[in-house]
């Protein structure tokens, strides 16, 4: 671990973990989608990234549950693959509040 890794949020894979190709990782992340989940992993082309994971806050099935829970802030996760370093760079982006 380098001196400032904690500051920039760098966390290496555990020792002995197999590295996946970018295509395999992308497919595996997209494969976690299911109709019953309150989130979605989708293509991130509109945001200029590879993938986006976000809550289904506008889905009628989940809106009431999120509102009852008093949800004030919502984040989406922007993911960019760095194949040369076998890494995924991630940034959380705050979205507008629920009304």
Coordinates of N, CA and C in Angstrom, one line a residue:
X1 N 0.8 -1.2 0.0 CA 0.0 0.0 0.0 C 0.9 1.2 0.0
X2 N 0.6 2.1 -0.9 CA 1.4 3.4 -1.0 C 0.9 4.4 0.1
X3 N 1.7 5.4 0.3 CA 1.4 6.3 1.4 C 0.0 7.0 1.3
X4 N -0.4 7.4 0.1 CA -1.6 8.2 0.0 C -2.8 7.4 -0.6
X5 N -2.6 6.0 -0.7 CA -3.7 5.2 -1.2 C -5.0 5.4 -0.5
X6 N -5.0 5.5 0.8 CA -6.2 5.7 1.6 C -6.9 7.0 1.3
X7 N -6.1 8.0 0.9 CA -6.7 9.3 0.6 C -7.4 9.4 -0.7
X8 N -6.9 8.6 -1.7 CA -7.6 8.6 -3.0 C -8.5 7.5 -3.2
X9 N -8.6 6.6 -2.1 CA -9.6 5.5 -2.1 C -9.1 4.3 -2.9
X10 N -7.8 4.2 -3.0 CA -7.3 3.0 -3.7 C -7.3 1.8 -2.8
X11 N -7.9 0.7 -3.3 CA -7.9 -0.5 -2.5 C -7.6 -1.7 -3.4
X12 N -6.4 -2.3 -3.3 CA -6.0 -3.3 -4.2 C -6.8 -4.6 -3.9
X13 N -6.8 -5.5 -4.9 CA -7.5 -6.8 -4.8 C -6.7 -7.6 -3.8
X14 N -7.4 -8.5 -3.1 CA -6.7 -9.4 -2.1 C -5.6 -10.2 -2.9
X15 N -4.5 -10.5 -2.1 CA -3.5 -11.4 -2.7 C -4.1 -12.7 -3.2
X16 N -3.7 -13.1 -4.4 CA -4.1 -14.3 -5.0 C -5.4 -14.2 -5.7
X17 N -6.1 -13.1 -5.7 CA -7.3 -12.9 -6.5 C -7.0 -12.9 -8.0
X18 N -7.8 -13.6 -8.7 CA -7.6 -13.7 -10.2 C -8.1 -12.4 -10.8
X19 N -7.3 -11.9 -11.8 CA -7.6 -10.7 -12.5 C -8.6 -11.1 -13.6
X20 N -9.6 -10.3 -13.9 CA -10.6 -10.6 -14.9 C -10.3 -9.6 -16.1
X21 N -10.7 -10.1 -17.3 CA -10.6 -9.2 -18.4 C -11.7 -8.1 -18.3
X22 N -11.5 -7.0 -18.9 CA -12.5 -5.9 -18.9 C -13.9 -6.4 -19.4
X23 N -13.9 -7.2 -20.4 CA -15.1 -7.7 -21.0 C -15.8 -8.6 -20.0
X24 N -15.1 -9.5 -19.3 CA -15.6 -10.4 -18.3 C -16.2 -9.6 -17.1
X25 N -15.4 -8.7 -16.6 CA -15.9 -7.9 -15.5 C -17.1 -7.1 -15.9
X26 N -17.2 -6.5 -17.0 CA -18.4 -5.8 -17.5 C -19.6 -6.7 -17.5
X27 N -19.4 -7.9 -18.1 CA -20.5 -8.8 -18.2 C -21.0 -9.3 -16.8
X28 N -20.0 -9.5 -15.9 CA -20.4 -10.0 -14.6 C -21.1 -8.9 -13.8
X29 N -20.7 -7.6 -14.0 CA -21.4 -6.5 -13.3 C -22.8 -6.3 -13.9
X30 N -23.0 -6.4 -15.2 CA -24.3 -6.3 -15.8 C -25.2 -7.5 -15.4
X31 N -24.6 -8.6 -15.1 CA -25.4 -9.8 -14.8 C -26.0 -9.8 -13.4
X32 N -25.6 -8.8 -12.6 CA -26.3 -8.8 -11.2 C -27.6 -8.1 -11.3
X33 N -28.0 -7.5 -12.5 CA -29.3 -6.9 -12.6 C -30.4 -8.0 -12.5
X34 N -31.5 -7.6 -11.8 CA -32.7 -8.4 -11.8 C -33.9 -7.5 -11.5
X35 N -35.0 -8.0 -12.0 CA -36.2 -7.1 -11.8 C -36.6 -6.8 -10.4
X36 N -36.2 -7.7 -9.5 CA -36.6 -7.5 -8.1 C -35.6 -6.7 -7.3
X37 N -34.6 -6.2 -7.9 CA -33.6 -5.4 -7.1 C -33.9 -4.0 -7.2
X38 N -33.6 -3.2 -6.1 CA -33.9 -1.8 -6.1 C -32.8 -0.9 -6.8
X39 N -31.9 -1.6 -7.5 CA -30.9 -0.9 -8.2 C -30.7 -1.4 -9.6
X40 N -29.9 -0.7 -10.4 CA -29.6 -1.2 -11.8 C -28.2 -0.9 -12.1
X41 N -27.5 -1.7 -12.8 CA -26.2 -1.5 -13.4 C -26.4 -1.4 -14.9
X42 N -26.0 -0.2 -15.5 CA -26.3 0.0 -16.9 C -25.1 0.6 -17.6
X43 N -25.2 0.7 -18.9 CA -24.2 1.3 -19.7 C -24.0 2.8 -19.3
X44 N -22.8 3.2 -19.2 CA -22.5 4.6 -18.8 C -22.1 5.6 -19.9
X45 N -22.4 5.2 -21.1 CA -22.0 6.0 -22.3 C -22.6 7.5 -22.1
X46 N -23.8 7.7 -21.7 CA -24.3 9.1 -21.6 C -23.5 9.9 -20.6
X47 N -22.9 9.3 -19.6 CA -22.1 10.0 -18.6 C -20.6 10.0 -18.9
X48 N -20.3 9.3 -20.0 CA -18.9 9.3 -20.4 C -18.0 8.3 -19.6
X49 N -18.7 7.3 -19.1 CA -18.0 6.2 -18.3 C -18.4 4.9 -18.9
X50 N -17.8 3.8 -18.3 CA -18.2 2.5 -18.8 C -19.5 1.9 -18.3
X51 N -19.7 2.0 -17.0 CA -20.9 1.5 -16.3 C -21.4 2.5 -15.3
X52 N -22.7 2.5 -15.0 CA -23.3 3.2 -13.9 C -24.1 2.3 -13.1
X53 N -24.0 2.4 -11.7 CA -24.9 1.6 -10.8 C -25.7 2.7 -10.1
X54 N -27.0 2.5 -10.1 CA -27.9 3.6 -9.5 C -29.1 2.9 -8.9
X55 N -29.7 3.6 -7.9 CA -31.0 3.2 -7.4 C -32.1 3.4 -8.3
X56 N -33.1 2.6 -8.2 CA -34.3 2.8 -9.1 C -35.3 3.7 -8.4
X57 N -34.9 4.9 -8.1 CA -35.8 5.8 -7.3 C -37.0 6.3 -8.0
X58 N -37.0 6.3 -9.4 CA -38.2 6.7 -10.1 C -39.1 5.5 -10.4
X59 N -38.7 4.3 -10.1 CA -39.5 3.2 -10.3 C -40.6 3.2 -9.3
X60 N -41.9 3.1 -9.7 CA -43.0 3.2 -8.8 C -43.0 2.1 -7.7
X61 N -42.4 1.0 -8.0 CA -42.3 -0.1 -7.1 C -41.4 0.2 -5.9
X62 N -40.4 1.1 -6.1 CA -39.4 1.4 -5.1 C -39.6 2.8 -4.6
X63 N -40.2 3.7 -5.3 CA -40.3 5.1 -4.8 C -40.9 5.2 -3.4
X64 N -42.0 4.6 -3.2 CA -42.7 4.7 -1.9 C -41.8 4.2 -0.8
X65 N -41.2 3.1 -1.0 CA -40.3 2.5 0.0 C -39.1 3.5 0.3
X66 N -38.5 4.0 -0.7 CA -37.4 5.0 -0.4 C -38.0 6.2 0.3
X67 N -39.2 6.7 -0.1 CA -39.7 7.9 0.5 C -40.1 7.6 2.0
X68 N -40.6 6.4 2.3 CA -41.0 6.1 3.7 C -39.7 6.0 4.5
X69 N -38.6 5.6 3.9 CA -37.4 5.4 4.7 C -36.7 6.8 5.0
X70 N -37.3 7.9 4.4 CA -36.8 9.2 4.7 C -35.5 9.5 3.9
X71 N -35.4 8.8 2.7 CA -34.2 9.0 1.9 C -34.0 10.5 1.5
X72 N -32.9 11.1 1.9 CA -32.6 12.5 1.6 C -31.7 12.7 0.4
X73 N -30.7 11.8 0.3 CA -29.7 11.8 -0.7 C -29.6 10.5 -1.5
X74 N -29.4 10.6 -2.8 CA -29.2 9.4 -3.6 C -27.9 9.6 -4.4
X75 N -27.2 8.5 -4.5 CA -25.9 8.5 -5.2 C -26.0 7.5 -6.3
X76 N -25.2 7.8 -7.4 CA -25.0 6.8 -8.4 C -23.5 6.6 -8.5
X77 N -23.1 5.4 -8.8 CA -21.7 5.0 -8.9 C -21.3 5.0 -10.4
X78 N -20.3 5.8 -10.7 CA -19.8 5.9 -12.1 C -18.5 5.0 -12.1
X79 N -18.5 4.1 -13.1 CA -17.3 3.2 -13.2 C -16.6 3.3 -14.5
X80 N -15.3 3.4 -14.4 CA -14.5 3.5 -15.6 C -13.4 2.4 -15.5
X81 N -13.3 1.6 -16.5 CA -12.3 0.5 -16.5 C -10.9 1.0 -16.9
X82 N -9.9 0.6 -16.3 CA -8.5 0.9 -16.6 C -7.8 -0.5 -16.9
X83 N -8.0 -1.0 -18.1 CA -7.4 -2.3 -18.4 C -5.9 -2.4 -18.3
X84 N -5.2 -1.3 -18.5 CA -3.7 -1.4 -18.5 C -3.3 -1.7 -17.0
X85 N -4.0 -1.3 -16.0 CA -3.7 -1.5 -14.6 C -4.6 -2.5 -14.0
X86 N -5.5 -3.1 -14.8 CA -6.5 -4.1 -14.2 C -7.2 -3.5 -13.1
X87 N -7.8 -2.3 -13.3 CA -8.5 -1.6 -12.2 C -9.8 -1.1 -12.7
X88 N -10.7 -0.8 -11.8 CA -11.9 -0.1 -12.0 C -11.9 1.2 -11.2
X89 N -12.0 2.3 -11.8 CA -12.0 3.6 -11.1 C -13.5 3.9 -10.9
X90 N -13.8 4.3 -9.7 CA -15.1 4.6 -9.3 C -15.3 5.9 -8.6
X91 N -16.4 6.6 -8.9 CA -16.7 7.9 -8.3 C -18.2 7.9 -8.0
X92 N -18.5 8.3 -6.7 CA -19.9 8.4 -6.3 C -20.4 9.8 -6.8
X93 N -21.6 9.9 -7.4 CA -22.1 11.2 -7.8 C -23.5 11.4 -7.1
X94 N -23.6 12.5 -6.4 CA -24.9 12.8 -5.7 C -25.9 13.2 -6.7
X95 N -27.1 12.7 -6.5 CA -28.2 13.0 -7.4 C -29.2 13.9 -6.6
X96 N -30.1 14.5 -7.3 CA -31.1 15.4 -6.6 C -31.9 14.6 -5.6
X97 N -32.3 15.3 -4.6 CA -33.1 14.7 -3.5 C -34.5 14.2 -4.0
X98 N -35.0 13.2 -3.3 CA -36.4 12.8 -3.6 C -37.3 13.9 -3.1
X99 N -38.4 14.0 -3.8 CA -39.4 15.1 -3.4 C -40.6 14.4 -2.9

